[in-house]
Short mmCIF file of C-alpha atoms in Angstrom, two decimals:
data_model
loop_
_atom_site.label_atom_id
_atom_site.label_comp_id
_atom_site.label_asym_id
_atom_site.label_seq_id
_atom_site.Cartn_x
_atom_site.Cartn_y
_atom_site.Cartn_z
CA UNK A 241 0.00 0.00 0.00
CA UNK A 242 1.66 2.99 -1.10
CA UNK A 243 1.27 5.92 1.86
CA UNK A 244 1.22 9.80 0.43
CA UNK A 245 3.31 12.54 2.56
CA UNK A 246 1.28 14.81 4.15
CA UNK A 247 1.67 18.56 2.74
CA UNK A 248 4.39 20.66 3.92
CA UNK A 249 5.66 17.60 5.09
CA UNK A 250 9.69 18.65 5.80
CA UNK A 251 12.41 16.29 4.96
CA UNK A 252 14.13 14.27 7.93
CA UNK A 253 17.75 15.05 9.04
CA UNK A 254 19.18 11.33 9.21
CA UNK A 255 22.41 10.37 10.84
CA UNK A 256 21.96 6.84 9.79
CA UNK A 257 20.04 3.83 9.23
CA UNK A 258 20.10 -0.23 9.43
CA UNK A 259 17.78 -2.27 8.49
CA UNK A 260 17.14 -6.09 9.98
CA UNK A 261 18.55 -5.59 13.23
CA UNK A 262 17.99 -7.93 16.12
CA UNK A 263 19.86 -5.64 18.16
CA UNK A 264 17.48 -2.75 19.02
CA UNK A 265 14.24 -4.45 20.11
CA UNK A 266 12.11 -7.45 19.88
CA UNK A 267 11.80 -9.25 16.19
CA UNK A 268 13.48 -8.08 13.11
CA UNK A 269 13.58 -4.64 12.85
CA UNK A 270 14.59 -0.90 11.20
CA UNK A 271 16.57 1.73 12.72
CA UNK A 272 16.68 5.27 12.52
CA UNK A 273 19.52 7.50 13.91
CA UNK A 274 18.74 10.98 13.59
CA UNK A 275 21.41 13.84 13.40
CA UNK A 276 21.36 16.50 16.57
CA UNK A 277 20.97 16.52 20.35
CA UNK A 278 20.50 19.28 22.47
CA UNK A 279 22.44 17.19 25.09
CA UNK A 280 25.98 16.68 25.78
CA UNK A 281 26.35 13.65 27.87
CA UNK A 282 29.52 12.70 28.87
CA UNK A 283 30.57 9.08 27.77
CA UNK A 284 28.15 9.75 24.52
CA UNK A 285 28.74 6.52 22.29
CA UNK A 286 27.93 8.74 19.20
CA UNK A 287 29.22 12.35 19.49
CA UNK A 288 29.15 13.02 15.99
CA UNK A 289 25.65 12.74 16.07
CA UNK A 290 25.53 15.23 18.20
CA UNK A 291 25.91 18.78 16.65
CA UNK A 292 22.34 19.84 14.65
CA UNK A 293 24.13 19.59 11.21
CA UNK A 294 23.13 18.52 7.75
CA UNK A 295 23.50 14.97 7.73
CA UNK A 296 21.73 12.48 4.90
CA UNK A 297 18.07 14.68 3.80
CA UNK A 298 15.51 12.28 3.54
CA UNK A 299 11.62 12.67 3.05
CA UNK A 300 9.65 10.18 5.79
CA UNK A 301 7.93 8.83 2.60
CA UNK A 302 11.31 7.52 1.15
CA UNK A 303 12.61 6.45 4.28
CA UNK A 304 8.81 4.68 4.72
CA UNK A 305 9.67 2.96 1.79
CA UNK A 306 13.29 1.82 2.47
CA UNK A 307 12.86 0.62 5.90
CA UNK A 308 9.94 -1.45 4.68
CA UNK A 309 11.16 -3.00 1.91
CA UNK A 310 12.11 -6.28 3.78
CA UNK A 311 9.38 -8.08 4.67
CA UNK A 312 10.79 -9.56 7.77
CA UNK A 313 10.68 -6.54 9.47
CA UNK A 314 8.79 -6.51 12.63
CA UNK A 315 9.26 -3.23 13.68
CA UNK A 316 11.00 0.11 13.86
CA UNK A 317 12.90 1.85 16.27
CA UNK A 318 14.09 5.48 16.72
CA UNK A 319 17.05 6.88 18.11
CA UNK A 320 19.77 9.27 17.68
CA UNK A 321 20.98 12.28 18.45
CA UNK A 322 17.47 12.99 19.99
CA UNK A 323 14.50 12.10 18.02
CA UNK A 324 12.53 14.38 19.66
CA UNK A 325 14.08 17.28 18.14
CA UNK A 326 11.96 15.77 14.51
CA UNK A 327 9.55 14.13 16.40
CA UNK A 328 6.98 15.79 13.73
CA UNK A 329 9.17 14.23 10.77
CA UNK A 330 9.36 10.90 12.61
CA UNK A 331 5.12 10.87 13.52
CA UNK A 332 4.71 11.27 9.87
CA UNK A 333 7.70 8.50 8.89
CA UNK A 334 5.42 5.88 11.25
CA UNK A 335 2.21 6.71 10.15
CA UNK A 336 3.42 5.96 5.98
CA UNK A 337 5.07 2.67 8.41
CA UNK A 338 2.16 1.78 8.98
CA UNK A 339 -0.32 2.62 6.22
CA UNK A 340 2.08 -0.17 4.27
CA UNK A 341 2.77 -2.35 7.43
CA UNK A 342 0.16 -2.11 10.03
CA UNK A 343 1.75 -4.58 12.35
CA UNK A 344 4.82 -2.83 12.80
CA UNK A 345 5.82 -2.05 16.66
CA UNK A 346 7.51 1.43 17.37
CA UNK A 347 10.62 1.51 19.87
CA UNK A 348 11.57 5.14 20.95
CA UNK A 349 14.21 6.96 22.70
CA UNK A 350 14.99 9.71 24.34
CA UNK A 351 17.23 12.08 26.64
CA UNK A 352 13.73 13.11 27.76
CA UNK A 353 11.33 12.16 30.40
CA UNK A 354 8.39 11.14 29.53
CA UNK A 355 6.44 13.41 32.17
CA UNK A 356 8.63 16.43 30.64
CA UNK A 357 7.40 15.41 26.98
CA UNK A 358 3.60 15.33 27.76
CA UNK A 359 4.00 18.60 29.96
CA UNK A 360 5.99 20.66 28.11
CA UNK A 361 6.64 18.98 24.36
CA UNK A 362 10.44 20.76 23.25
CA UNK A 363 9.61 20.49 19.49
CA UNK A 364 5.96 20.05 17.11
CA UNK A 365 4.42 16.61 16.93
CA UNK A 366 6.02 15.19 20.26
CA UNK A 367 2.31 14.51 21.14
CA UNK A 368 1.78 12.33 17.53
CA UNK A 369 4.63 10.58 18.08
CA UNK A 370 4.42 9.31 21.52
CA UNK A 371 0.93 8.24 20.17
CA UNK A 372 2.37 6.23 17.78
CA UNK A 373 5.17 4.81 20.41
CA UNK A 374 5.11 1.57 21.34
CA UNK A 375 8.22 1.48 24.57
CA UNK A 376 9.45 4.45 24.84
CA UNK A 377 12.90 4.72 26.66
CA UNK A 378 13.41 7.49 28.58
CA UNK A 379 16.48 9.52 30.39
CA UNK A 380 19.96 10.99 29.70
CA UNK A 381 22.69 8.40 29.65
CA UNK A 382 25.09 8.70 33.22
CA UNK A 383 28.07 6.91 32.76
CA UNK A 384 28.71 6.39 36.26
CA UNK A 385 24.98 4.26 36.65
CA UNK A 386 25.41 2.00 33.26
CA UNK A 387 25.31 -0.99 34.54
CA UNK A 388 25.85 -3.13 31.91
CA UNK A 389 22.88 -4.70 31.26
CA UNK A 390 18.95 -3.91 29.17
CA UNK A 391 18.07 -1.98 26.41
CA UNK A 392 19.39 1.27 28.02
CA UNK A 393 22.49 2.97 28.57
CA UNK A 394 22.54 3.17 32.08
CA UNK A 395 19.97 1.88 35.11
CA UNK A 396 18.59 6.10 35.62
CA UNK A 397 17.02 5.48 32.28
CA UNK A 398 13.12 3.95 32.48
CA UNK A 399 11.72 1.15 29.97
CA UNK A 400 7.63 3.00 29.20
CA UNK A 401 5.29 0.21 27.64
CA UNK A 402 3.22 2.61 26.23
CA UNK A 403 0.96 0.23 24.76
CA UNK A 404 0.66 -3.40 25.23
CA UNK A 405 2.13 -4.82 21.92
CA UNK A 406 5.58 -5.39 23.50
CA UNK A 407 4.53 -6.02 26.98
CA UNK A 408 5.37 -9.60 26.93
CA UNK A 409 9.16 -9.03 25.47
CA UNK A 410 9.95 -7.68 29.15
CA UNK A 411 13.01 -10.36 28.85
CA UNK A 412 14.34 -8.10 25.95
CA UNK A 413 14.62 -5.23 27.33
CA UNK A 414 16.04 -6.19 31.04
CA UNK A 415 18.13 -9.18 29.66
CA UNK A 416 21.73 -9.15 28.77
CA UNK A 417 22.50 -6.70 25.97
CA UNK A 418 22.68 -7.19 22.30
CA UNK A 419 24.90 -5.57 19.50
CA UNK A 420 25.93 -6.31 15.86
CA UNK A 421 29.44 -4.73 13.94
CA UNK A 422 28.61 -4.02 10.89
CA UNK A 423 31.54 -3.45 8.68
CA UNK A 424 31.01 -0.90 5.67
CA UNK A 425 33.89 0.53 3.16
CA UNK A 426 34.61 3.27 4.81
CA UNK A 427 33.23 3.10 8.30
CA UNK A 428 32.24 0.56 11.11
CA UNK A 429 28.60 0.67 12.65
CA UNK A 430 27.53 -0.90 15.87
CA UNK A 431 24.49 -1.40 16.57
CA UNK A 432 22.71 -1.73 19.65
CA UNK A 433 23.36 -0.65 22.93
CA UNK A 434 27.25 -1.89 23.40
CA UNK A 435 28.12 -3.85 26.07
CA UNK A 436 30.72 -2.25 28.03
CA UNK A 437 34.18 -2.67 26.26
CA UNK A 438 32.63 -3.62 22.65
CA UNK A 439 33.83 -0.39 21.60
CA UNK A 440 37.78 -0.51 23.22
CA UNK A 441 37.65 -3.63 21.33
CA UNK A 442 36.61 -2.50 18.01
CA UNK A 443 38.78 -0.09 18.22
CA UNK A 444 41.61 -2.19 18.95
CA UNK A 445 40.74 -4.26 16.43
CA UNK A 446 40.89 -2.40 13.53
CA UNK A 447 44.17 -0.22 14.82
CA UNK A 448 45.95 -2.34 17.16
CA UNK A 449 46.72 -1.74 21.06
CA UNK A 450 46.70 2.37 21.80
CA UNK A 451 49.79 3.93 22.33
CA UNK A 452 51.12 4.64 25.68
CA UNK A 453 49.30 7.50 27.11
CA UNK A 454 47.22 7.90 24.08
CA UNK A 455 43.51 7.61 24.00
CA UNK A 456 41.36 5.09 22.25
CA UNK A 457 38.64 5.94 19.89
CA UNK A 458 37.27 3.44 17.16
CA UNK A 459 38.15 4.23 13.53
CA UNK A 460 37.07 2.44 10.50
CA UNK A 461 40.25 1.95 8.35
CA UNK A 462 42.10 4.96 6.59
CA UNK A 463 41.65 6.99 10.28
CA UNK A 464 38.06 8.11 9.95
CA UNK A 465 36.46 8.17 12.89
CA UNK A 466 33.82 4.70 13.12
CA UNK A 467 29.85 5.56 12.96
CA UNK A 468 29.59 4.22 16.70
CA UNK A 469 25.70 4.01 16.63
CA UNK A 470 24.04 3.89 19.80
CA UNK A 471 20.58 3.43 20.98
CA UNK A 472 19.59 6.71 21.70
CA UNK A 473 20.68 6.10 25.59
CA UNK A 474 24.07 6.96 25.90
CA UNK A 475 24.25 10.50 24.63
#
């Protein structure tokens, strides 16, 4: 079923995206990494995502249509940067989802609380998308509180079953945590929440043991810096 854009409908600023991913939610599913936060958490697993700069310019009718095209997908999830910040591009991206893929489940997350969204909503269509949300995962990542473990970045963070469509997949999200390298040309992308030293590893991998008194940061080969994706938690 092909889904039309609504009018006016403003293209999304997209940091990156993966599709059939076991890695960031229940099932088979699409991920979206949008580009900008207004945080600055320390220990951020993406920084780059960080600054509200062009990234990849993407209509939420294309990117309907490419993280749909497999037909094993089960769902979607949203992270970034903060996807509040386009949460009126993203309420629109779900809805063409769904006009295609009814079934599809929506994970969400955000530097956010959820009382602070429904309050005070920082940017338009905050209140369409947590209507559309299935979990929503709320919080600012503190390094000193991850704890290694669930769909989060650290235990401050709080797992929202906003509906009751992934209510029974509690196991998921409070289990032992997931991630998958995924090796491109130029880059490296991990996805999921990393367990703690996936990254040192990585990193280690691909340029050998750091230097003495020099700092580790993952690079894909040729010295640019690795798309390090995160779940939207640790930013």
């Amino acid at each position: 079923m092909t889904g039309v854009s609504r009018p006016g409908s403003l293209p999304l600023n997209v940091a990156a995206t993966a599709t059939g991913t076991r890695a960031l939610g229940p099932g088979v599913r699409s991920a979206v990494w949008v580009q900008g936060c207004p945080f600055d958490c320390a220990g951020c697993v993406a920084p780059d995502w960080i600054p509200d700069r062009p990234a990849r310019a993407v209509t939420p009718e294309v990117l309907a249509e490419e993280l749909c095209a497999d037909p094993a997908v089960e769902g979607l999830t949203f992270s970034g940067g903060e996807p509040m910040a386009q949460a009126a591009g993203l309420a629109e991206l779900i809805r063409l989802a769904r006009l295609r893929r009814p079934e599809l489940s929506l994970v969400c997350f955000t530097g956010y609380r959820l009382q602070r969204l429904r309050a005070a909503a920082p940017s338009p269509g905050v209140t369409d998308l947590l209507a559309a949300v299935d979990v929503l995962i709320d919080g600012r990542y503190v390094a000193a509180l991850n704890d290694d473990r669930g769909l989060r970045g650290s235990s401050n963070q709080r797992i929202h079953h906003l509906t009751d469509r992934l209510r029974g997949e509690a196991d998921y999200f409070d289990g032992p945590r997931r991630a998958e390298i995924r090796l491109g040309t130029r880059d490296v992308l991990v996805v999921g929440v990393p367990p703690r030293g996936l990254l040192d590893a990585v990193d280690t991998a691909l340029n050998g043991p750091p230097r003495s008194g020099a700092g580790s940061a993952v690079a894909a080969p040729g010295g640019r810096p690795a798309e390090s994706v995160e779940t939207g938690d640790q930013r």
